[in-house]
Amino acid sequence: MQDRDAGHSGLLGFFAEVSAFDQMVRALVEARLPKGFQWSQFAVLNHLFLAGEGQTPVALARTFEVPKTSMTHTLIVLEKHGLVRIEPNPKDGRSKLVWLTPKGRTLRSVAMTALGPDLDALAARVDVQGLAPLRAAMFGLRQVMETLRDA
């Protein structure tokens, strides 16, 4: 039982660190975004840029672990600002696909440029190459958690 409690404490302690880190990253990014834009909106733009466009709102909601209604709201705001376009899925008339607009790409680029000095300061103080094993371990943990979620 003590080993189990230690394992639980270890996992919860790790999750607390990840959560604190997440909050710091969100605050940093939001401080560099144009006024009125939020982390969740930037995250969607960045994800579409990095992972590929033409994703459904349902797929995006699943990626970000948010309810479909929350993702729909975020996408409506992004579309209203001309940062994404939402079009019918030609393969399935019931679903939609999300695409970045040139304005959305520009906003992401501006935000990334604004983050440059902060990322440079971090890179100067952290062994970035040393983060690779941590990133791999976190990716593995995420896969396990996704499997458990979907079971």
Short mmCIF file of C-alpha atoms in Angstrom, two decimals:
data_model
loop_
_atom_site.label_atom_id
_atom_site.label_comp_id
_atom_site.label_asym_id
_atom_site.label_seq_id
_atom_site.Cartn_x
_atom_site.Cartn_y
_atom_site.Cartn_z
CA MET A 1 0.00 0.00 0.00
CA GLN A 2 2.87 2.38 0.79
CA ASP A 3 4.37 1.80 -2.67
CA ARG A 4 0.99 2.53 -4.25
CA ASP A 5 0.63 5.75 -2.23
CA ALA A 6 4.16 6.79 -3.20
CA GLY A 7 3.33 6.14 -6.86
CA HIS A 8 0.15 8.17 -6.60
CA SER A 9 2.01 11.00 -4.86
CA GLY A 10 4.71 10.91 -7.50
CA LEU A 11 2.20 11.13 -10.33
CA LEU A 12 0.21 13.89 -8.65
CA GLY A 13 3.39 15.84 -7.91
CA PHE A 14 4.44 15.50 -11.54
CA PHE A 15 0.99 16.65 -12.71
CA ALA A 16 1.22 19.67 -10.37
CA GLU A 17 4.55 20.68 -11.94
CA VAL A 18 3.15 20.25 -15.45
CA SER A 19 0.12 22.33 -14.49
CA ALA A 20 2.27 25.12 -13.03
CA PHE A 21 4.44 25.07 -16.14
CA ASP A 22 1.35 25.18 -18.36
CA GLN A 23 0.06 28.26 -16.53
CA MET A 24 3.40 30.02 -16.92
CA VAL A 25 3.54 29.25 -20.65
CA ARG A 26 -0.03 30.47 -21.16
CA ALA A 27 0.71 33.73 -19.32
CA LEU A 28 3.89 34.28 -21.33
CA VAL A 29 2.19 33.67 -24.67
CA GLU A 30 -0.87 35.77 -23.81
CA ALA A 31 1.41 38.66 -22.82
CA ARG A 32 2.86 38.62 -26.36
CA LEU A 33 -0.42 38.23 -28.27
CA PRO A 34 -2.27 41.19 -29.73
CA LYS A 35 -4.71 42.69 -27.25
CA GLY A 36 -7.89 40.67 -26.88
CA PHE A 37 -6.46 37.36 -28.07
CA GLN A 38 -6.14 34.38 -25.76
CA TRP A 39 -3.89 31.36 -25.42
CA SER A 40 -6.64 29.01 -26.63
CA GLN A 41 -6.98 30.94 -29.88
CA PHE A 42 -3.23 31.04 -30.49
CA ALA A 43 -2.97 27.34 -29.66
CA VAL A 44 -5.48 26.48 -32.39
CA LEU A 45 -3.67 28.66 -34.95
CA ASN A 46 -0.33 27.15 -33.98
CA HIS A 47 -1.70 23.61 -34.09
CA LEU A 48 -3.19 24.11 -37.55
CA PHE A 49 0.12 25.58 -38.72
CA LEU A 50 2.23 22.74 -37.30
CA ALA A 51 -0.03 19.70 -37.56
CA GLY A 52 -1.84 20.55 -40.75
CA GLU A 53 -4.97 22.29 -41.83
CA GLY A 54 -8.28 20.83 -42.88
CA GLN A 55 -9.11 19.31 -39.50
CA THR A 56 -12.64 18.97 -38.21
CA PRO A 57 -13.81 20.87 -35.12
CA VAL A 58 -14.36 17.49 -33.43
CA ALA A 59 -10.75 16.46 -34.10
CA LEU A 60 -9.51 19.80 -32.78
CA ALA A 61 -11.65 19.48 -29.65
CA ARG A 62 -10.20 16.03 -29.05
CA THR A 63 -6.64 17.28 -29.58
CA PHE A 64 -7.12 20.05 -27.03
CA GLU A 65 -9.21 17.92 -24.64
CA VAL A 66 -12.07 20.43 -24.60
CA PRO A 67 -15.79 19.99 -25.25
CA LYS A 68 -16.86 20.42 -28.87
CA THR A 69 -18.95 23.45 -27.83
CA SER A 70 -15.84 25.18 -26.43
CA MET A 71 -13.89 24.48 -29.62
CA THR A 72 -16.80 25.69 -31.73
CA HIS A 73 -16.81 28.97 -29.78
CA THR A 74 -13.05 29.39 -30.25
CA LEU A 75 -13.36 28.69 -33.97
CA ILE A 76 -16.24 31.15 -34.35
CA VAL A 77 -14.12 33.88 -32.72
CA LEU A 78 -11.16 33.05 -34.97
CA GLU A 79 -13.40 33.05 -38.04
CA LYS A 80 -14.97 36.38 -37.01
CA HIS A 81 -11.48 37.90 -36.92
CA GLY A 82 -10.65 36.40 -40.31
CA LEU A 83 -7.97 34.09 -38.91
CA VAL A 84 -9.53 30.80 -40.04
CA ARG A 85 -12.13 29.78 -42.55
CA ILE A 86 -14.56 26.97 -41.88
CA GLU A 87 -15.85 25.10 -44.89
CA PRO A 88 -18.07 22.09 -45.49
CA ASN A 89 -16.22 18.79 -45.66
CA PRO A 90 -16.50 17.63 -49.29
CA LYS A 91 -16.30 13.99 -48.14
CA ASP A 92 -18.99 14.35 -45.47
CA GLY A 93 -21.67 16.99 -45.87
CA ARG A 94 -22.39 17.01 -42.14
CA SER A 95 -18.95 18.02 -40.90
CA LYS A 96 -16.77 21.07 -41.45
CA LEU A 97 -13.05 21.57 -42.03
CA VAL A 98 -10.92 24.37 -40.58
CA TRP A 99 -8.27 26.21 -42.59
CA LEU A 100 -5.86 29.01 -41.70
CA THR A 101 -6.25 32.25 -43.61
CA PRO A 102 -3.28 34.43 -44.59
CA LYS A 103 -4.28 36.74 -41.72
CA GLY A 104 -4.20 33.76 -39.31
CA ARG A 105 -0.73 32.77 -40.52
CA THR A 106 0.42 36.36 -40.06
CA LEU A 107 -0.95 36.59 -36.51
CA ARG A 108 0.83 33.35 -35.60
CA SER A 109 4.05 34.66 -37.14
CA VAL A 110 3.78 37.97 -35.29
CA ALA A 111 3.20 36.13 -32.00
CA MET A 112 6.15 33.81 -32.63
CA THR A 113 8.37 36.81 -33.39
CA ALA A 114 7.20 38.53 -30.19
CA LEU A 115 8.04 35.35 -28.25
CA GLY A 116 11.54 35.20 -29.77
CA PRO A 117 13.37 37.14 -27.03
CA ASP A 118 11.64 35.09 -24.31
CA LEU A 119 12.52 31.83 -26.04
CA ASP A 120 16.10 33.05 -26.54
CA ALA A 121 16.38 33.85 -22.82
CA LEU A 122 15.08 30.39 -21.92
CA ALA A 123 17.37 28.66 -24.41
CA ALA A 124 20.35 30.50 -22.90
CA ARG A 125 19.56 29.10 -19.45
CA VAL A 126 18.25 25.61 -20.22
CA ASP A 127 19.87 22.61 -21.87
CA VAL A 128 17.38 22.43 -24.74
CA GLN A 129 18.90 19.19 -26.08
CA GLY A 130 18.52 17.73 -22.60
CA LEU A 131 14.77 18.28 -22.86
CA ALA A 132 14.45 15.66 -25.63
CA PRO A 133 14.23 12.68 -23.22
CA LEU A 134 11.70 14.57 -21.08
CA ARG A 135 9.63 15.37 -24.14
CA ALA A 136 9.74 11.71 -25.21
CA ALA A 137 8.70 10.58 -21.73
CA MET A 138 5.83 13.07 -21.65
CA PHE A 139 4.72 11.95 -25.11
CA GLY A 140 4.69 8.34 -23.89
CA LEU A 141 2.71 9.30 -20.79
CA ARG A 142 0.23 11.19 -22.93
CA GLN A 143 -0.25 8.13 -25.15
CA VAL A 144 -0.94 5.96 -22.10
CA MET A 145 -3.42 8.50 -20.75
CA GLU A 146 -5.17 8.72 -24.14
CA THR A 147 -5.44 4.92 -24.23
CA LEU A 148 -6.91 4.87 -20.73
CA ARG A 149 -9.30 7.69 -21.63
CA ASP A 150 -10.51 5.83 -24.70
CA ALA A 151 -10.86 2.45 -22.96
#
